[in-house]
JSON list of C-alpha atoms in Angstrom, two decimals:
[
{"chain": "A", "resi": 7, "resn": "UNK", "atom": "CA", "xyz": [15.03, 29.47, -36.91]},
{"chain": "A", "resi": 8, "resn": "UNK", "atom": "CA", "xyz": [15.08, 26.91, -34.03]},
{"chain": "A", "resi": 9, "resn": "UNK", "atom": "CA", "xyz": [11.71, 26.16, -32.76]},
{"chain": "A", "resi": 10, "resn": "UNK", "atom": "CA", "xyz": [10.62, 24.00, -29.90]},
{"chain": "A", "resi": 11, "resn": "UNK", "atom": "CA", "xyz": [7.16, 22.43, -29.14]},
{"chain": "A", "resi": 12, "resn": "UNK", "atom": "CA", "xyz": [6.27, 21.36, -25.80]},
{"chain": "A", "resi": 13, "resn": "UNK", "atom": "CA", "xyz": [2.68, 20.21, -24.65]},
{"chain": "A", "resi": 14, "resn": "UNK", "atom": "CA", "xyz": [1.33, 18.90, -21.52]},
{"chain": "A", "resi": 15, "resn": "UNK", "atom": "CA", "xyz": [-0.75, 15.64, -21.86]},
{"chain": "A", "resi": 16, "resn": "UNK", "atom": "CA", "xyz": [-4.17, 17.27, -22.12]},
{"chain": "A", "resi": 17, "resn": "UNK", "atom": "CA", "xyz": [-2.76, 19.81, -24.67]},
{"chain": "A", "resi": 18, "resn": "UNK", "atom": "CA", "xyz": [-1.14, 17.32, -27.01]},
{"chain": "A", "resi": 19, "resn": "UNK", "atom": "CA", "xyz": [-3.90, 16.96, -29.38]},
{"chain": "A", "resi": 20, "resn": "UNK", "atom": "CA", "xyz": [-4.24, 20.74, -29.57]},
{"chain": "A", "resi": 21, "resn": "UNK", "atom": "CA", "xyz": [-0.61, 21.08, -30.45]},
{"chain": "A", "resi": 22, "resn": "UNK", "atom": "CA", "xyz": [-0.84, 18.52, -33.03]},
{"chain": "A", "resi": 23, "resn": "UNK", "atom": "CA", "xyz": [-3.74, 20.33, -34.68]},
{"chain": "A", "resi": 24, "resn": "UNK", "atom": "CA", "xyz": [-1.91, 23.75, -34.37]},
{"chain": "A", "resi": 25, "resn": "UNK", "atom": "CA", "xyz": [1.23, 22.29, -36.03]},
{"chain": "A", "resi": 26, "resn": "UNK", "atom": "CA", "xyz": [-0.84, 20.71, -38.87]},
{"chain": "A", "resi": 27, "resn": "UNK", "atom": "CA", "xyz": [-2.50, 24.11, -39.54]},
{"chain": "A", "resi": 28, "resn": "UNK", "atom": "CA", "xyz": [0.92, 25.70, -39.90]},
{"chain": "A", "resi": 29, "resn": "UNK", "atom": "CA", "xyz": [2.97, 22.86, -41.25]},
{"chain": "A", "resi": 30, "resn": "UNK", "atom": "CA", "xyz": [3.96, 24.96, -44.27]},
{"chain": "A", "resi": 31, "resn": "UNK", "atom": "CA", "xyz": [5.47, 27.62, -41.97]},
{"chain": "A", "resi": 32, "resn": "UNK", "atom": "CA", "xyz": [7.37, 25.17, -39.87]},
{"chain": "A", "resi": 33, "resn": "UNK", "atom": "CA", "xyz": [8.82, 23.05, -42.62]},
{"chain": "A", "resi": 34, "resn": "UNK", "atom": "CA", "xyz": [11.68, 25.54, -43.31]},
{"chain": "A", "resi": 35, "resn": "UNK", "atom": "CA", "xyz": [12.92, 25.62, -39.68]},
{"chain": "A", "resi": 36, "resn": "UNK", "atom": "CA", "xyz": [14.76, 23.35, -37.32]},
{"chain": "A", "resi": 37, "resn": "UNK", "atom": "CA", "xyz": [12.24, 21.83, -34.96]},
{"chain": "A", "resi": 38, "resn": "UNK", "atom": "CA", "xyz": [12.70, 20.34, -31.46]},
{"chain": "A", "resi": 39, "resn": "UNK", "atom": "CA", "xyz": [10.30, 18.92, -29.04]},
{"chain": "A", "resi": 40, "resn": "UNK", "atom": "CA", "xyz": [9.88, 16.87, -25.85]},
{"chain": "A", "resi": 41, "resn": "UNK", "atom": "CA", "xyz": [9.45, 13.13, -26.60]},
{"chain": "A", "resi": 42, "resn": "UNK", "atom": "CA", "xyz": [5.90, 12.30, -26.88]},
{"chain": "A", "resi": 43, "resn": "UNK", "atom": "CA", "xyz": [4.82, 15.63, -28.25]},
{"chain": "A", "resi": 44, "resn": "UNK", "atom": "CA", "xyz": [7.35, 15.35, -31.08]},
{"chain": "A", "resi": 45, "resn": "UNK", "atom": "CA", "xyz": [6.37, 11.81, -31.89]},
{"chain": "A", "resi": 46, "resn": "UNK", "atom": "CA", "xyz": [2.58, 12.69, -32.12]},
{"chain": "A", "resi": 47, "resn": "UNK", "atom": "CA", "xyz": [3.37, 15.63, -34.40]},
{"chain": "A", "resi": 48, "resn": "UNK", "atom": "CA", "xyz": [5.62, 13.58, -36.60]},
{"chain": "A", "resi": 49, "resn": "UNK", "atom": "CA", "xyz": [2.87, 10.96, -36.98]},
{"chain": "A", "resi": 50, "resn": "UNK", "atom": "CA", "xyz": [0.41, 13.46, -38.23]},
{"chain": "A", "resi": 51, "resn": "UNK", "atom": "CA", "xyz": [2.80, 15.66, -40.31]},
{"chain": "A", "resi": 52, "resn": "UNK", "atom": "CA", "xyz": [5.68, 15.35, -42.69]},
{"chain": "A", "resi": 53, "resn": "UNK", "atom": "CA", "xyz": [7.95, 17.42, -40.35]},
{"chain": "A", "resi": 54, "resn": "UNK", "atom": "CA", "xyz": [11.19, 16.19, -39.02]},
{"chain": "A", "resi": 55, "resn": "UNK", "atom": "CA", "xyz": [11.68, 16.92, -35.36]},
{"chain": "A", "resi": 56, "resn": "UNK", "atom": "CA", "xyz": [14.57, 16.38, -33.00]},
{"chain": "A", "resi": 57, "resn": "UNK", "atom": "CA", "xyz": [13.04, 14.85, -29.91]},
{"chain": "A", "resi": 58, "resn": "UNK", "atom": "CA", "xyz": [14.38, 15.19, -26.36]},
{"chain": "A", "resi": 59, "resn": "UNK", "atom": "CA", "xyz": [13.23, 13.14, -23.39]},
{"chain": "A", "resi": 60, "resn": "UNK", "atom": "CA", "xyz": [9.74, 13.65, -22.20]},
{"chain": "A", "resi": 61, "resn": "UNK", "atom": "CA", "xyz": [9.14, 16.75, -19.97]},
{"chain": "A", "resi": 62, "resn": "UNK", "atom": "CA", "xyz": [9.09, 14.91, -16.66]},
{"chain": "A", "resi": 63, "resn": "UNK", "atom": "CA", "xyz": [12.17, 13.00, -17.54]},
{"chain": "A", "resi": 64, "resn": "UNK", "atom": "CA", "xyz": [14.29, 16.05, -18.31]},
{"chain": "A", "resi": 65, "resn": "UNK", "atom": "CA", "xyz": [13.05, 17.10, -21.79]},
{"chain": "A", "resi": 66, "resn": "UNK", "atom": "CA", "xyz": [12.12, 20.55, -20.53]},
{"chain": "A", "resi": 67, "resn": "UNK", "atom": "CA", "xyz": [15.69, 20.93, -19.13]},
{"chain": "A", "resi": 68, "resn": "UNK", "atom": "CA", "xyz": [17.27, 19.83, -22.32]},
{"chain": "A", "resi": 69, "resn": "UNK", "atom": "CA", "xyz": [15.39, 22.49, -24.33]},
{"chain": "A", "resi": 70, "resn": "UNK", "atom": "CA", "xyz": [16.24, 24.88, -21.46]},
{"chain": "A", "resi": 71, "resn": "UNK", "atom": "CA", "xyz": [19.93, 24.16, -22.06]},
{"chain": "A", "resi": 72, "resn": "UNK", "atom": "CA", "xyz": [19.48, 25.42, -25.63]},
{"chain": "A", "resi": 73, "resn": "UNK", "atom": "CA", "xyz": [17.63, 28.57, -24.30]},
{"chain": "A", "resi": 74, "resn": "UNK", "atom": "CA", "xyz": [20.39, 29.15, -21.83]},
{"chain": "A", "resi": 75, "resn": "UNK", "atom": "CA", "xyz": [22.96, 29.15, -24.80]},
{"chain": "A", "resi": 76, "resn": "UNK", "atom": "CA", "xyz": [20.65, 31.34, -26.69]},
{"chain": "A", "resi": 77, "resn": "UNK", "atom": "CA", "xyz": [20.24, 28.70, -29.39]},
{"chain": "A", "resi": 78, "resn": "UNK", "atom": "CA", "xyz": [16.37, 28.63, -29.37]},
{"chain": "A", "resi": 79, "resn": "UNK", "atom": "CA", "xyz": [14.48, 31.20, -31.33]},
{"chain": "A", "resi": 80, "resn": "UNK", "atom": "CA", "xyz": [10.83, 30.39, -30.50]},
{"chain": "A", "resi": 81, "resn": "UNK", "atom": "CA", "xyz": [9.08, 28.05, -28.05]},
{"chain": "A", "resi": 82, "resn": "UNK", "atom": "CA", "xyz": [5.41, 26.95, -28.23]},
{"chain": "A", "resi": 83, "resn": "UNK", "atom": "CA", "xyz": [4.65, 25.43, -24.93]},
{"chain": "A", "resi": 84, "resn": "UNK", "atom": "CA", "xyz": [0.91, 24.62, -24.53]},
{"chain": "A", "resi": 85, "resn": "UNK", "atom": "CA", "xyz": [0.70, 24.29, -20.75]},
{"chain": "A", "resi": 86, "resn": "UNK", "atom": "CA", "xyz": [-2.25, 22.77, -18.79]},
{"chain": "A", "resi": 87, "resn": "UNK", "atom": "CA", "xyz": [-2.84, 25.47, -16.09]},
{"chain": "A", "resi": 88, "resn": "UNK", "atom": "CA", "xyz": [-5.56, 23.32, -14.53]},
{"chain": "A", "resi": 89, "resn": "UNK", "atom": "CA", "xyz": [-3.38, 20.30, -13.79]},
{"chain": "A", "resi": 90, "resn": "UNK", "atom": "CA", "xyz": [-0.43, 20.13, -11.29]},
{"chain": "A", "resi": 91, "resn": "UNK", "atom": "CA", "xyz": [2.72, 18.96, -12.96]},
{"chain": "A", "resi": 92, "resn": "UNK", "atom": "CA", "xyz": [5.37, 16.96, -11.17]},
{"chain": "A", "resi": 93, "resn": "UNK", "atom": "CA", "xyz": [8.14, 18.73, -12.80]},
{"chain": "A", "resi": 94, "resn": "UNK", "atom": "CA", "xyz": [6.79, 22.26, -12.11]},
{"chain": "A", "resi": 95, "resn": "UNK", "atom": "CA", "xyz": [10.31, 23.53, -11.14]},
{"chain": "A", "resi": 96, "resn": "UNK", "atom": "CA", "xyz": [11.66, 22.54, -14.49]},
{"chain": "A", "resi": 97, "resn": "UNK", "atom": "CA", "xyz": [8.85, 24.27, -16.28]},
{"chain": "A", "resi": 98, "resn": "UNK", "atom": "CA", "xyz": [9.35, 27.43, -14.17]},
{"chain": "A", "resi": 99, "resn": "UNK", "atom": "CA", "xyz": [13.11, 27.35, -14.89]},
{"chain": "A", "resi": 100, "resn": "UNK", "atom": "CA", "xyz": [12.42, 27.13, -18.62]},
{"chain": "A", "resi": 101, "resn": "UNK", "atom": "CA", "xyz": [10.04, 30.05, -18.56]},
{"chain": "A", "resi": 102, "resn": "UNK", "atom": "CA", "xyz": [12.52, 32.15, -16.52]},
{"chain": "A", "resi": 103, "resn": "UNK", "atom": "CA", "xyz": [15.32, 31.33, -18.95]},
{"chain": "A", "resi": 104, "resn": "UNK", "atom": "CA", "xyz": [13.13, 32.46, -21.88]},
{"chain": "A", "resi": 105, "resn": "UNK", "atom": "CA", "xyz": [12.63, 35.75, -20.08]},
{"chain": "A", "resi": 106, "resn": "UNK", "atom": "CA", "xyz": [16.33, 36.08, -19.36]},
{"chain": "A", "resi": 107, "resn": "UNK", "atom": "CA", "xyz": [17.32, 35.35, -22.96]},
{"chain": "A", "resi": 108, "resn": "UNK", "atom": "CA", "xyz": [14.50, 37.33, -24.62]},
{"chain": "A", "resi": 109, "resn": "UNK", "atom": "CA", "xyz": [13.21, 34.09, -26.37]},
{"chain": "A", "resi": 110, "resn": "UNK", "atom": "CA", "xyz": [9.55, 34.45, -27.56]},
{"chain": "A", "resi": 111, "resn": "UNK", "atom": "CA", "xyz": [7.36, 31.93, -25.78]},
{"chain": "A", "resi": 112, "resn": "UNK", "atom": "CA", "xyz": [3.74, 31.10, -26.33]},
{"chain": "A", "resi": 113, "resn": "UNK", "atom": "CA", "xyz": [1.87, 29.23, -23.68]},
{"chain": "A", "resi": 114, "resn": "UNK", "atom": "CA", "xyz": [-1.52, 29.13, -25.36]},
{"chain": "A", "resi": 115, "resn": "UNK", "atom": "CA", "xyz": [-2.78, 28.78, -29.00]},
{"chain": "A", "resi": 116, "resn": "UNK", "atom": "CA", "xyz": [-3.83, 32.32, -29.29]},
{"chain": "A", "resi": 117, "resn": "UNK", "atom": "CA", "xyz": [-0.22, 33.72, -28.55]},
{"chain": "A", "resi": 118, "resn": "UNK", "atom": "CA", "xyz": [1.32, 30.90, -30.69]},
{"chain": "A", "resi": 119, "resn": "UNK", "atom": "CA", "xyz": [-0.72, 31.88, -33.71]},
{"chain": "A", "resi": 120, "resn": "UNK", "atom": "CA", "xyz": [0.35, 35.48, -33.44]},
{"chain": "A", "resi": 121, "resn": "UNK", "atom": "CA", "xyz": [4.02, 34.46, -33.08]},
{"chain": "A", "resi": 122, "resn": "UNK", "atom": "CA", "xyz": [3.73, 31.93, -35.99]},
{"chain": "A", "resi": 123, "resn": "UNK", "atom": "CA", "xyz": [2.24, 34.59, -38.28]},
{"chain": "A", "resi": 124, "resn": "UNK", "atom": "CA", "xyz": [4.92, 36.95, -37.45]},
{"chain": "A", "resi": 125, "resn": "UNK", "atom": "CA", "xyz": [7.54, 34.16, -38.20]},
{"chain": "A", "resi": 126, "resn": "UNK", "atom": "CA", "xyz": [5.85, 33.65, -41.49]},
{"chain": "A", "resi": 127, "resn": "UNK", "atom": "CA", "xyz": [6.06, 37.40, -42.24]},
{"chain": "A", "resi": 128, "resn": "UNK", "atom": "CA", "xyz": [9.78, 37.50, -41.48]},
{"chain": "A", "resi": 129, "resn": "UNK", "atom": "CA", "xyz": [9.46, 39.46, -38.32]},
{"chain": "A", "resi": 130, "resn": "UNK", "atom": "CA", "xyz": [11.99, 37.23, -36.46]},
{"chain": "A", "resi": 131, "resn": "UNK", "atom": "CA", "xyz": [14.88, 38.42, -38.59]},
{"chain": "A", "resi": 132, "resn": "UNK", "atom": "CA", "xyz": [16.28, 40.05, -35.43]},
{"chain": "A", "resi": 133, "resn": "UNK", "atom": "CA", "xyz": [16.99, 36.57, -34.11]},
{"chain": "A", "resi": 134, "resn": "UNK", "atom": "CA", "xyz": [19.37, 36.03, -37.06]},
{"chain": "A", "resi": 135, "resn": "UNK", "atom": "CA", "xyz": [21.46, 38.97, -35.69]},
{"chain": "A", "resi": 136, "resn": "UNK", "atom": "CA", "xyz": [21.58, 37.42, -32.31]},
{"chain": "A", "resi": 137, "resn": "UNK", "atom": "CA", "xyz": [23.19, 34.31, -33.83]},
{"chain": "A", "resi": 138, "resn": "UNK", "atom": "CA", "xyz": [25.42, 36.34, -36.12]},
{"chain": "A", "resi": 139, "resn": "UNK", "atom": "CA", "xyz": [26.90, 38.33, -33.36]},
{"chain": "A", "resi": 140, "resn": "UNK", "atom": "CA", "xyz": [27.22, 35.80, -30.62]},
{"chain": "A", "resi": 141, "resn": "UNK", "atom": "CA", "xyz": [30.50, 36.03, -28.73]},
{"chain": "A", "resi": 142, "resn": "UNK", "atom": "CA", "xyz": [33.04, 33.57, -30.15]},
{"chain": "A", "resi": 143, "resn": "UNK", "atom": "CA", "xyz": [31.39, 33.61, -33.66]},
{"chain": "A", "resi": 144, "resn": "UNK", "atom": "CA", "xyz": [33.35, 35.13, -36.52]},
{"chain": "A", "resi": 145, "resn": "UNK", "atom": "CA", "xyz": [31.24, 37.75, -38.24]}
]
């Protein structure tokens, strides 16, 4: 599965702690993140993460491009609802794209934990079918 991690500044420590708690689940998947979030996770874990630009510099849009192509399977985006973000239009576009493509998206740790436990149980097998039967892919 392709999994992305995004966290606003005041949520980065929470994201790192969450990923540490579920490192054994994430280690068998292809991981992506916005810049600083990915760096902080890699400093505290043994995970390898493809990092894009930071969110305000287009990282949200880079992940959004994968979502638009239905190449992302799960996004954990720990948002800070109490702080205005300068790139709010990019954030809203990413959330909308997840809804359009049916990509599971967690915006808080409680939802993230439910999704990661489902991932660990194998409940995301339906995403493999999405990839297998994509237009232009020989089945």
